mmCIF file of C-alpha atoms in Angstrom:
data_model
loop_
_atom_site.group_PDB
_atom_site.id
_atom_site.type_symbol
_atom_site.label_atom_id
_atom_site.label_comp_id
_atom_site.label_asym_id
_atom_site.label_seq_id
_atom_site.Cartn_x
_atom_site.Cartn_y
_atom_site.Cartn_z
ATOM 1 C CA MET A 52 9.289 -6.375 -37.071
ATOM 2 C CA THR A 53 8.604 -2.704 -36.302
ATOM 3 C CA ASP A 54 11.014 0.049 -36.193
ATOM 4 C CA GLY A 55 9.325 1.436 -33.054
ATOM 5 C CA ARG A 56 7.884 4.700 -34.570
ATOM 6 C CA ASN A 57 4.340 3.384 -34.378
ATOM 7 C CA ARG A 58 4.575 1.601 -31.180
ATOM 8 C CA GLN A 59 2.575 2.915 -28.390
ATOM 9 C CA ARG A 60 4.636 4.429 -25.505
ATOM 10 C CA THR A 61 3.598 4.697 -21.933
ATOM 11 C CA LEU A 62 5.131 6.920 -19.364
ATOM 12 C CA VAL A 63 4.247 6.180 -15.719
ATOM 13 C CA LEU A 64 4.985 8.931 -13.244
ATOM 14 C CA LEU A 65 5.237 7.833 -9.578
ATOM 15 C CA ARG A 66 5.837 10.036 -6.643
ATOM 16 C CA HIS A 67 7.725 8.293 -3.837
ATOM 17 C CA ALA A 68 5.841 6.581 -1.070
ATOM 18 C CA LYS A 69 5.266 7.982 2.387
ATOM 19 C CA ALA A 70 8.740 8.603 3.996
ATOM 20 C CA GLU A 71 9.796 9.172 7.665
ATOM 21 C CA GLN A 72 10.136 12.789 8.866
ATOM 22 C CA SER A 73 13.605 13.222 10.366
ATOM 23 C CA ARG A 74 15.499 16.188 11.543
ATOM 24 C CA ASP A 75 18.574 13.946 12.360
ATOM 25 C CA ALA A 76 19.293 12.629 8.829
ATOM 26 C CA PRO A 77 19.729 14.472 5.537
ATOM 27 C CA ASP A 78 16.575 14.741 3.311
ATOM 28 C CA ALA A 79 18.117 12.341 0.830
ATOM 29 C CA GLU A 80 18.429 9.559 3.385
ATOM 30 C CA ARG A 81 14.868 9.558 4.713
ATOM 31 C CA PRO A 82 13.413 5.972 4.719
ATOM 32 C CA LEU A 83 10.020 4.891 3.980
ATOM 33 C CA THR A 84 7.421 4.255 6.712
ATOM 34 C CA ALA A 85 5.702 0.973 7.044
ATOM 35 C CA ARG A 86 2.663 2.427 5.134
ATOM 36 C CA GLY A 87 5.045 3.606 2.466
ATOM 37 C CA HIS A 88 6.453 0.102 1.883
ATOM 38 C CA ALA A 89 2.928 -1.440 1.726
ATOM 39 C CA ASP A 90 1.781 1.409 -0.676
ATOM 40 C CA ALA A 91 4.748 0.900 -2.917
ATOM 41 C CA ALA A 92 3.960 -2.861 -3.366
ATOM 42 C CA ALA A 93 0.332 -2.049 -4.043
ATOM 43 C CA ALA A 94 1.358 0.375 -6.733
ATOM 44 C CA GLY A 95 3.538 -2.367 -8.336
ATOM 45 C CA ALA A 96 0.622 -4.819 -8.099
ATOM 46 C CA TRP A 97 -1.633 -2.205 -9.778
ATOM 47 C CA LEU A 98 0.881 -1.758 -12.529
ATOM 48 C CA ALA A 99 0.992 -5.468 -13.045
ATOM 49 C CA ARG A 100 -2.766 -5.935 -13.174
ATOM 50 C CA HIS A 101 -2.832 -3.282 -15.955
ATOM 51 C CA GLY A 102 0.076 -4.664 -17.933
ATOM 52 C CA LEU A 103 2.314 -1.676 -17.355
ATOM 53 C CA LEU A 104 5.604 -3.517 -16.834
ATOM 54 C CA PRO A 105 8.370 -0.988 -17.343
ATOM 55 C CA ASP A 106 11.064 -1.467 -19.853
ATOM 56 C CA VAL A 107 13.141 1.409 -18.244
ATOM 57 C CA VAL A 108 12.962 2.766 -14.689
ATOM 58 C CA LEU A 109 14.390 6.293 -14.017
ATOM 59 C CA CYS A 110 14.772 6.706 -10.271
ATOM 60 C CA SER A 111 16.068 9.500 -7.967
ATOM 61 C CA PRO A 112 18.867 8.048 -5.892
ATOM 62 C CA ALA A 113 17.325 9.421 -2.621
ATOM 63 C CA ARG A 114 16.713 6.457 -0.205
ATOM 64 C CA ARG A 115 12.843 6.829 -0.219
ATOM 65 C CA THR A 116 12.661 6.745 -4.096
ATOM 66 C CA ARG A 117 15.002 3.623 -4.170
ATOM 67 C CA GLN A 118 12.861 1.959 -1.515
ATOM 68 C CA THR A 119 9.748 2.878 -3.467
ATOM 69 C CA TRP A 120 11.126 1.294 -6.694
ATOM 70 C CA HIS A 121 12.056 -1.807 -4.607
ATOM 71 C CA GLY A 122 8.432 -2.148 -3.168
ATOM 72 C CA VAL A 123 7.007 -1.506 -6.659
ATOM 73 C CA ALA A 124 9.212 -4.180 -8.101
ATOM 74 C CA LEU A 125 8.069 -6.710 -5.391
ATOM 75 C CA GLY A 126 4.338 -5.753 -6.372
ATOM 76 C CA LEU A 127 5.282 -6.242 -10.039
ATOM 77 C CA THR A 128 6.872 -9.683 -9.648
ATOM 78 C CA GLY A 129 6.296 -10.872 -6.055
ATOM 79 C CA SER A 130 10.036 -10.913 -5.589
ATOM 80 C CA PRO A 131 12.900 -8.587 -5.341
ATOM 81 C CA PRO A 132 14.009 -6.648 -8.502
ATOM 82 C CA GLU A 133 17.309 -8.775 -8.631
ATOM 83 C CA GLY A 134 15.583 -11.944 -8.898
ATOM 84 C CA GLY A 135 12.235 -13.519 -9.371
ATOM 85 C CA PRO A 136 10.136 -15.055 -12.050
ATOM 86 C CA ALA A 137 11.335 -15.342 -15.571
ATOM 87 C CA GLY A 138 10.562 -12.407 -17.678
ATOM 88 C CA PRO A 139 12.293 -9.154 -18.742
ATOM 89 C CA THR A 140 13.790 -7.198 -16.070
ATOM 90 C CA PRO A 141 13.760 -3.350 -16.666
ATOM 91 C CA ALA A 142 16.846 -1.299 -17.109
ATOM 92 C CA VAL A 143 16.975 0.810 -13.925
ATOM 93 C CA ARG A 144 18.818 4.109 -13.952
ATOM 94 C CA TYR A 145 19.415 5.820 -10.583
ATOM 95 C CA GLU A 146 19.563 9.454 -11.878
ATOM 96 C CA PRO A 147 21.082 12.086 -9.479
ATOM 97 C CA THR A 148 19.430 14.912 -11.500
ATOM 98 C CA ALA A 149 15.971 13.435 -10.536
ATOM 99 C CA TYR A 150 16.448 14.506 -7.073
ATOM 100 C CA GLU A 151 15.004 18.047 -6.439
ATOM 101 C CA ALA A 152 14.498 18.183 -10.195
ATOM 102 C CA HIS A 153 12.415 20.743 -12.014
ATOM 103 C CA PRO A 154 9.931 19.389 -14.533
ATOM 104 C CA ASP A 155 12.152 20.403 -17.549
ATOM 105 C CA ASP A 156 15.084 18.359 -15.938
ATOM 106 C CA LEU A 157 12.667 15.296 -15.590
ATOM 107 C CA LEU A 158 11.551 15.703 -19.115
ATOM 108 C CA GLU A 159 15.108 15.640 -20.329
ATOM 109 C CA LEU A 160 15.662 12.429 -18.365
ATOM 110 C CA VAL A 161 12.687 10.776 -20.122
ATOM 111 C CA ARG A 162 13.808 12.099 -23.573
ATOM 112 C CA SER A 163 17.262 10.359 -23.003
ATOM 113 C CA VAL A 164 15.461 6.926 -22.894
ATOM 114 C CA ASP A 165 16.247 4.240 -25.567
ATOM 115 C CA PRO A 166 13.822 4.880 -28.375
ATOM 116 C CA ALA A 167 12.865 1.221 -28.513
ATOM 117 C CA ALA A 168 11.464 1.365 -24.869
ATOM 118 C CA GLY A 169 7.809 0.903 -24.671
ATOM 119 C CA THR A 170 7.046 1.732 -21.057
ATOM 120 C CA VAL A 171 9.030 4.026 -18.813
ATOM 121 C CA LEU A 172 8.486 4.371 -15.064
ATOM 122 C CA LEU A 173 9.841 7.623 -13.525
ATOM 123 C CA VAL A 174 10.023 7.549 -9.611
ATOM 124 C CA ALA A 175 10.671 11.028 -8.385
ATOM 125 C CA HIS A 176 9.703 13.758 -5.885
ATOM 126 C CA ASN A 177 7.418 16.643 -5.665
ATOM 127 C CA PRO A 178 6.988 19.338 -6.953
ATOM 128 C CA GLY A 179 8.914 18.185 -10.002
ATOM 129 C CA VAL A 180 7.006 14.977 -10.773
ATOM 130 C CA SER A 181 3.579 16.665 -10.419
ATOM 131 C CA LEU A 182 4.675 19.618 -12.382
ATOM 132 C CA LEU A 183 5.914 17.267 -15.304
ATOM 133 C CA SER A 184 2.472 15.640 -15.364
ATOM 134 C CA ALA A 185 0.923 19.068 -15.689
ATOM 135 C CA LEU A 186 3.354 20.022 -18.395
ATOM 136 C CA LEU A 187 2.590 16.888 -20.441
ATOM 137 C CA ASP A 188 -1.210 17.273 -20.137
ATOM 138 C CA PRO A 189 -2.246 20.631 -18.536
ATOM 139 C CA GLU A 190 -5.984 20.019 -19.039
ATOM 140 C CA ARG A 191 -6.098 16.560 -17.186
ATOM 141 C CA ALA A 192 -3.466 16.934 -14.513
ATOM 142 C CA ASP A 193 -4.490 17.048 -10.926
ATOM 143 C CA PRO A 194 -4.358 20.644 -9.870
ATOM 144 C CA ASP A 195 -3.303 19.553 -6.342
ATOM 145 C CA GLY A 196 -0.506 17.479 -7.656
ATOM 146 C CA LEU A 197 0.623 13.943 -6.761
ATOM 147 C CA ARG A 198 0.375 12.776 -3.209
ATOM 148 C CA THR A 199 2.699 10.079 -1.915
ATOM 149 C CA THR A 200 2.581 6.859 -3.985
ATOM 150 C CA ASP A 201 0.153 8.466 -6.505
ATOM 151 C CA LEU A 202 0.810 7.400 -10.141
ATOM 152 C CA VAL A 203 -0.329 8.751 -13.340
ATOM 153 C CA VAL A 204 -0.049 7.218 -16.767
ATOM 154 C CA HIS A 205 0.601 9.235 -19.847
ATOM 155 C CA HIS A 206 0.612 8.050 -23.421
ATOM 156 C CA PRO A 207 3.098 10.014 -25.529
ATOM 157 C CA THR A 208 2.191 10.414 -29.146
ATOM 158 C CA THR A 209 5.802 10.969 -30.274
ATOM 159 C CA GLY A 210 9.107 9.166 -29.713
ATOM 160 C CA TRP A 211 10.842 9.770 -26.340
ATOM 161 C CA ALA A 212 13.301 12.277 -27.889
ATOM 162 C CA ALA A 213 10.520 14.540 -29.019
ATOM 163 C CA LEU A 214 8.314 14.160 -26.041
ATOM 164 C CA SER A 215 6.572 17.436 -25.112
ATOM 165 C CA ARG A 216 2.918 16.501 -24.662
ATOM 166 C CA ALA A 217 1.325 13.140 -23.639
ATOM 167 C CA PRO A 218 -2.348 12.737 -22.833
ATOM 168 C CA LEU A 219 -3.067 11.447 -19.288
ATOM 169 C CA ALA A 220 -4.846 8.167 -19.605
ATOM 170 C CA ALA A 221 -5.109 6.777 -15.834
ATOM 171 C CA ARG A 222 -4.348 7.753 -12.257
ATOM 172 C CA HIS A 223 -3.958 5.530 -9.219
ATOM 173 C CA THR A 224 -3.427 6.000 -5.517
ATOM 174 C CA ALA A 225 -2.024 2.952 -3.767
ATOM 175 C CA ARG A 226 -3.388 3.567 -0.408
ATOM 176 C CA GLY A 227 -5.460 0.690 0.833
#
């Protein structure tokens, strides 16, 4: 049995999927487009194929990020996050501070994760999520930032509480 100090950690940063543009509804209530739903499921399938099953999901409470997580969960398991095949279900935290967050705010959310968590998925918004990726690995981060449903995989070399740098190991765009 390990104490978690030498365990590899994985941080997956995901910008929400494509959302409707609406002047009639508040920004936080914008739903995903049909393409956004498909892209979210494709992102989940990519994570599953690469064995990146989250132990913890940190998600903005905005409608488009919640719908993105739901689509990712469908892609991960083939069923909704509330049910599905046997296996561990991630702890999902809808974090109000993730909406319109600065990268330092998002970093603090990640630092608050249970030290035993191996893989953390953060579903958030630009520019904060792109800037967090750049903060963690300035040399490898995409200078144009994350587009809708883009995800990046970082491998922290410290525990969550001490996270400040994490090499970028993979990128994926879920558009088909």
